[in-house]
Amino acid sequence: MSIYRKLFGAGITAAAAGVIAVGLTAGVAHGQTMKPCCDDTSVNYSKDLWSALAKAGLAGSAARADTPYKGQAPHGAILETLQSEVAVGDHKGKVIVKRNYGGKGVSVDAVKGDRTKFIKAVTVMYKREAGYDKDNNNWFWAKYKPDGSLFTNPKGMMLAGRVMKGADKGCIACHAAVKDKDYIYGKQN
Ligand code: HEC
């Protein structure tokens, strides 16, 4: 599948969530036993990660402001991306936090004026310890609501962990188009 179909075929976040569900069903149908994501361990880890992000001023009500910019599908109309390092337990790793803004009247200036009003989701990539997911550069993926709880796909699976590893849609599949840049689309600092 071409990168363009991967990027723009999904269109909007809701549509992307829909295709994630299809991918998962396919994985289960093939007799996959390992849980790639969304299990209790991943959900609990996502809570610890959120606490670390909140403490570091990267998420939550006290999150520090950066520079919002116009985003591209599927993540949202206006985005704000922060890169840092945080510790979860005794592991310290790189983290990329992307705040996704949308809603009626959203614009870069509107977001700067009132982030709380327009925030829709916080998507995170966190570099875990070696061996966590060696096929996909050990990223932990999560899609949070602004209050730190997790988004679910239409099947009710919590979006945290090796999100839809092995499926042909979802976080890992789409970001794999930029595998040679460590799965990161944006600029790295
Ligand atoms: C259909 C393709 C697609 C899917 C699915 C997708 N992303 Fe992305 N993601 C992108 C693109 C394109 C960007 C760059 C957006 C920008 O900054 O304008 C991006 C950016 C990001 C970034 C900022 C780092 C970077 O790569 O620039 C994070 C973090 C992120 N996505 C997390 C996630 C998570 C978590 C999921 C799953 C819940 C997910 N993404 C699903 C395409 C996708």
GROMACS .gro file of C-alpha atoms and ligand atoms in nm:
model
  232
    1MET     CA    1   0.000   0.000   0.000
    2SER     CA    2   0.136   0.342  -0.086
    3ILE     CA    3   0.226   0.589   0.182
    4TYR     CA    4  -0.039   0.822   0.043
    5ARG     CA    5  -0.317   0.574   0.098
    6LYS     CA    6  -0.188   0.507   0.445
    7LEU     CA    7  -0.173   0.877   0.526
    8PHE     CA    8  -0.480   1.010   0.362
    9GLY     CA    9  -0.696   0.702   0.320
   10ALA     CA   10  -0.772   0.708   0.690
   11GLY     CA   11  -0.876   1.071   0.670
   12ILE     CA   12  -0.980   1.147   1.022
   13THR     CA   13  -0.912   0.999   1.361
   14ALA     CA   14  -1.253   0.832   1.383
   15ALA     CA   15  -1.196   0.655   1.053
   16ALA     CA   16  -0.848   0.550   1.164
   17ALA     CA   17  -0.994   0.399   1.481
   18GLY     CA   18  -1.235   0.202   1.264
   19VAL     CA   19  -0.962   0.045   1.056
   20ILE     CA   20  -0.763  -0.041   1.368
   21ALA     CA   21  -1.050  -0.267   1.474
   22VAL     CA   22  -1.045  -0.445   1.139
   23GLY     CA   23  -0.669  -0.497   1.168
   24LEU     CA   24  -0.704  -0.650   1.513
   25THR     CA   25  -0.974  -0.892   1.408
   26ALA     CA   26  -0.747  -1.010   1.129
   27GLY     CA   27  -0.463  -1.063   1.379
   28VAL     CA   28  -0.680  -1.270   1.609
   29ALA     CA   29  -0.816  -1.471   1.317
   30HIS     CA   30  -0.461  -1.575   1.233
   31GLY     CA   31  -0.427  -1.730   1.574
   32GLN     CA   32  -0.201  -1.464   1.722
   33THR     CA   33  -0.160  -1.549   2.088
   34MET     CA   34   0.065  -1.268   2.208
   35LYS     CA   35  -0.131  -0.962   2.311
   36PRO     CA   36   0.033  -0.677   2.122
   37CYS     CA   37  -0.143  -0.408   2.314
   38CYS     CA   38  -0.446  -0.303   2.504
   39ASP     CA   39  -0.418  -0.561   2.785
   40ASP     CA   40  -0.418  -0.473   3.157
   41THR     CA   41  -0.039  -0.452   3.173
   42SER     CA   42  -0.033  -0.196   2.893
   43VAL     CA   43  -0.322  -0.002   3.042
   44ASN     CA   44  -0.151   0.012   3.383
   45TYR     CA   45   0.174   0.118   3.220
   46SER     CA   46  -0.012   0.395   3.037
   47LYS     CA   47  -0.126   0.531   3.375
   48ASP     CA   48   0.230   0.542   3.507
   49LEU     CA   49   0.342   0.707   3.186
   50TRP     CA   50   0.066   0.969   3.213
   51SER     CA   51   0.171   1.049   3.571
   52ALA     CA   52   0.530   1.091   3.455
   53LEU     CA   53   0.417   1.320   3.173
   54ALA     CA   54   0.201   1.527   3.406
   55LYS     CA   55   0.488   1.562   3.653
   56ALA     CA   56   0.720   1.674   3.373
   57GLY     CA   57   0.469   1.936   3.249
   58LEU     CA   58   0.411   1.749   2.923
   59ALA     CA   59   0.045   1.653   2.974
   60GLY     CA   60  -0.251   1.733   3.194
   61SER     CA   61  -0.384   2.063   3.316
   62ALA     CA   62  -0.039   2.202   3.401
   63ALA     CA   63   0.119   2.107   3.068
   64ARG     CA   64   0.352   2.368   2.930
   65ALA     CA   65   0.267   2.557   2.614
   66ASP     CA   66   0.462   2.509   2.293
   67THR     CA   67   0.381   2.628   1.941
   68PRO     CA   68   0.064   2.490   1.784
   69TYR     CA   69   0.073   2.428   1.408
   70LYS     CA   70  -0.162   2.304   1.137
   71GLY     CA   71  -0.159   1.926   1.141
   72GLN     CA   72  -0.215   1.658   0.884
   73ALA     CA   73  -0.441   1.351   0.877
   74PRO     CA   74  -0.518   1.156   1.085
   75HIS     CA   75  -0.410   1.341   1.395
   76GLY     CA   76  -0.611   1.659   1.403
   77ALA     CA   77  -0.659   2.009   1.270
   78ILE     CA   78  -0.407   2.176   1.499
   79LEU     CA   79  -0.122   1.995   1.670
   80GLU     CA   80   0.141   2.073   1.928
   81THR     CA   81   0.436   1.836   1.967
   82LEU     CA   82   0.679   1.816   2.255
   83GLN     CA   83   0.984   1.595   2.281
   84SER     CA   84   1.156   1.510   2.605
   85GLU     CA   85   1.275   1.229   2.829
   86VAL     CA   86   1.084   1.086   3.123
   87ALA     CA   87   1.128   0.800   3.367
   88VAL     CA   88   0.872   0.527   3.429
   89GLY     CA   89   0.988   0.308   3.715
   90ASP     CA   90   1.364   0.270   3.673
   91HIS     CA   91   1.356   0.313   3.296
   92LYS     CA   92   1.425   0.647   3.135
   93GLY     CA   93   1.332   0.699   2.774
   94LYS     CA   94   1.263   0.947   2.500
   95VAL     CA   95   0.904   1.060   2.470
   96ILE     CA   96   0.710   1.243   2.201
   97VAL     CA   97   0.382   1.392   2.313
   98LYS     CA   98   0.143   1.526   2.057
   99ARG     CA   99  -0.157   1.726   2.163
  100ASN     CA  100  -0.437   1.713   1.910
  101TYR     CA  101  -0.674   2.010   1.893
  102GLY     CA  102  -1.004   2.037   1.708
  103GLY     CA  103  -1.363   2.148   1.728
  104LYS     CA  104  -1.568   2.436   1.600
  105GLY     CA  105  -1.366   2.751   1.549
  106VAL     CA  106  -1.028   2.582   1.595
  107SER     CA  107  -0.725   2.769   1.465
  108VAL     CA  108  -0.369   2.824   1.578
  109ASP     CA  109  -0.468   3.150   1.750
  110ALA     CA  110  -0.780   3.001   1.907
  111VAL     CA  111  -0.573   2.718   2.053
  112LYS     CA  112  -0.313   2.960   2.190
  113GLY     CA  113  -0.598   3.149   2.356
  114ASP     CA  114  -0.766   2.847   2.517
  115ARG     CA  115  -0.596   2.508   2.492
  116THR     CA  116  -0.840   2.343   2.731
  117LYS     CA  117  -1.137   2.427   2.513
  118PHE     CA  118  -0.995   2.266   2.198
  119ILE     CA  119  -0.788   1.971   2.322
  120LYS     CA  120  -0.927   1.643   2.190
  121ALA     CA  121  -0.655   1.385   2.238
  122VAL     CA  122  -0.296   1.336   2.348
  123THR     CA  123  -0.104   1.081   2.141
  124VAL     CA  124   0.224   0.956   2.281
  125MET     CA  125   0.524   0.752   2.168
  126TYR     CA  126   0.749   0.642   2.454
  127LYS     CA  127   1.078   0.460   2.397
  128ARG     CA  128   1.076   0.158   2.624
  129GLU     CA  129   1.353  -0.073   2.732
  130ALA     CA  130   1.536  -0.284   2.472
  131GLY     CA  131   1.340  -0.598   2.392
  132TYR     CA  132   0.995  -0.447   2.457
  133ASP     CA  133   0.918  -0.454   2.084
  134LYS     CA  134   1.239  -0.504   1.893
  135ASP     CA  135   1.060  -0.534   1.556
  136ASN     CA  136   0.930  -0.180   1.593
  137ASN     CA  137   1.208   0.004   1.774
  138ASN     CA  138   1.062  -0.052   2.124
  139TRP     CA  139   0.800   0.222   2.109
  140PHE     CA  140   0.504   0.218   2.348
  141TRP     CA  141   0.205   0.386   2.180
  142ALA     CA  142  -0.090   0.546   2.357
  143LYS     CA  143  -0.385   0.759   2.271
  144TYR     CA  144  -0.514   0.948   2.574
  145LYS     CA  145  -0.816   1.163   2.637
  146PRO     CA  146  -0.734   1.504   2.785
  147ASP     CA  147  -0.797   1.367   3.137
  148GLY     CA  148  -0.540   1.088   3.095
  149SER     CA  149  -0.784   0.802   3.041
  150LEU     CA  150  -0.742   0.602   2.721
  151PHE     CA  151  -0.929   0.609   2.396
  152THR     CA  152  -1.075   0.279   2.286
  153ASN     CA  153  -1.131   0.149   1.937
  154PRO     CA  154  -1.487   0.050   1.832
  155LYS     CA  155  -1.430  -0.294   1.986
  156GLY     CA  156  -1.361  -0.138   2.322
  157MET     CA  157  -0.987  -0.213   2.320
  158MET     CA  158  -0.781   0.043   2.510
  159LEU     CA  159  -0.528   0.212   2.284
  160ALA     CA  160  -0.204   0.153   2.474
  161GLY     CA  161   0.099  -0.064   2.413
  162ARG     CA  162   0.231  -0.207   2.084
  163VAL     CA  163  -0.076  -0.063   1.920
  164MET     CA  164  -0.196  -0.299   1.655
  165LYS     CA  165   0.140  -0.463   1.603
  166GLY     CA  166   0.120  -0.693   1.305
  167ALA     CA  167  -0.195  -0.532   1.167
  168ASP     CA  168  -0.187  -0.338   0.843
  169LYS     CA  169  -0.349  -0.029   0.995
  170GLY     CA  170  -0.303   0.162   1.319
  171CYS     CA  171  -0.021   0.345   1.497
  172ILE     CA  172   0.264   0.107   1.414
  173ALA     CA  173   0.155   0.028   1.058
  174CYS     CA  174   0.120   0.391   0.960
  175HIS     CA  175   0.433   0.514   1.137
  176ALA     CA  176   0.628   0.227   0.976
  177ALA     CA  177   0.626   0.439   0.660
  178VAL     CA  178   0.897   0.642   0.836
  179LYS     CA  179   1.075   0.345   0.989
  180ASP     CA  180   1.412   0.474   0.871
  181LYS     CA  181   1.356   0.784   1.086
  182ASP     CA  182   1.278   0.576   1.396
  183TYR     CA  183   0.903   0.583   1.316
  184ILE     CA  184   0.895   0.961   1.363
  185TYR     CA  185   0.725   1.178   1.103
  186GLY     CA  186   0.819   1.516   1.239
  187LYS     CA  187   1.148   1.693   1.298
  188GLN     CA  188   1.372   1.544   1.563
  189ASN     CA  189   1.578   1.747   1.803
  190HEC     C1  190  -0.274   0.689   0.909
  190HEC     C2  191  -0.144   0.725   0.962
  190HEC     C3  192  -0.122   0.742   1.111
  190HEC     C4  193  -0.176   0.668   1.213
  190HEC     C5  194  -0.275   0.553   1.206
  190HEC     C6  195  -0.117   0.721   1.335
  190HEC     N1  196  -0.032   0.824   1.307
  190HEC    FE1  197   0.077   0.929   1.443
  190HEC     N2  198   0.143   1.055   1.294
  190HEC     C7  199   0.107   1.045   1.161
  190HEC     C8  200   0.157   1.162   1.091
  190HEC     C9  201   0.140   1.191   0.943
  190HEC    C10  202   0.224   1.242   1.187
  190HEC    C11  203   0.287   1.379   1.168
  190HEC    C12  204   0.180   1.480   1.205
  190HEC    C13  205   0.225   1.623   1.207
  190HEC     O1  206   0.304   1.659   1.295
  190HEC     O2  207   0.177   1.700   1.125
  190HEC    C14  208   0.215   1.169   1.312
  190HEC    C15  209   0.273   1.212   1.430
  190HEC    C16  210   0.267   1.143   1.550
  190HEC    C17  211   0.343   1.177   1.670
  190HEC    C18  212   0.450   1.285   1.681
  190HEC    C19  213   0.583   1.222   1.638
  190HEC    C20  214   0.596   1.212   1.487
  190HEC     O3  215   0.596   1.097   1.437
  190HEC     O4  216   0.603   1.315   1.421
  190HEC    C21  217   0.304   1.089   1.767
  190HEC    C22  218   0.354   1.084   1.911
  190HEC    C23  219   0.205   1.001   1.709
  190HEC     N3  220   0.186   1.034   1.576
  190HEC    C24  221   0.144   0.898   1.777
  190HEC    C25  222   0.051   0.811   1.721
  190HEC    C26  223  -0.024   0.711   1.796
  190HEC    C27  224  -0.008   0.684   1.945
  190HEC    C28  225  -0.106   0.649   1.707
  190HEC    C29  226  -0.209   0.539   1.732
  190HEC    C30  227  -0.308   0.564   1.837
  190HEC    C31  228  -0.083   0.709   1.577
  190HEC     N4  229   0.012   0.806   1.588
  190HEC    C32  230  -0.146   0.669   1.460
  190HEC    C33  231   0.037   0.941   1.103
  190HEC    C34  232  -0.033   0.841   1.171
   0.00000   0.00000   0.00000
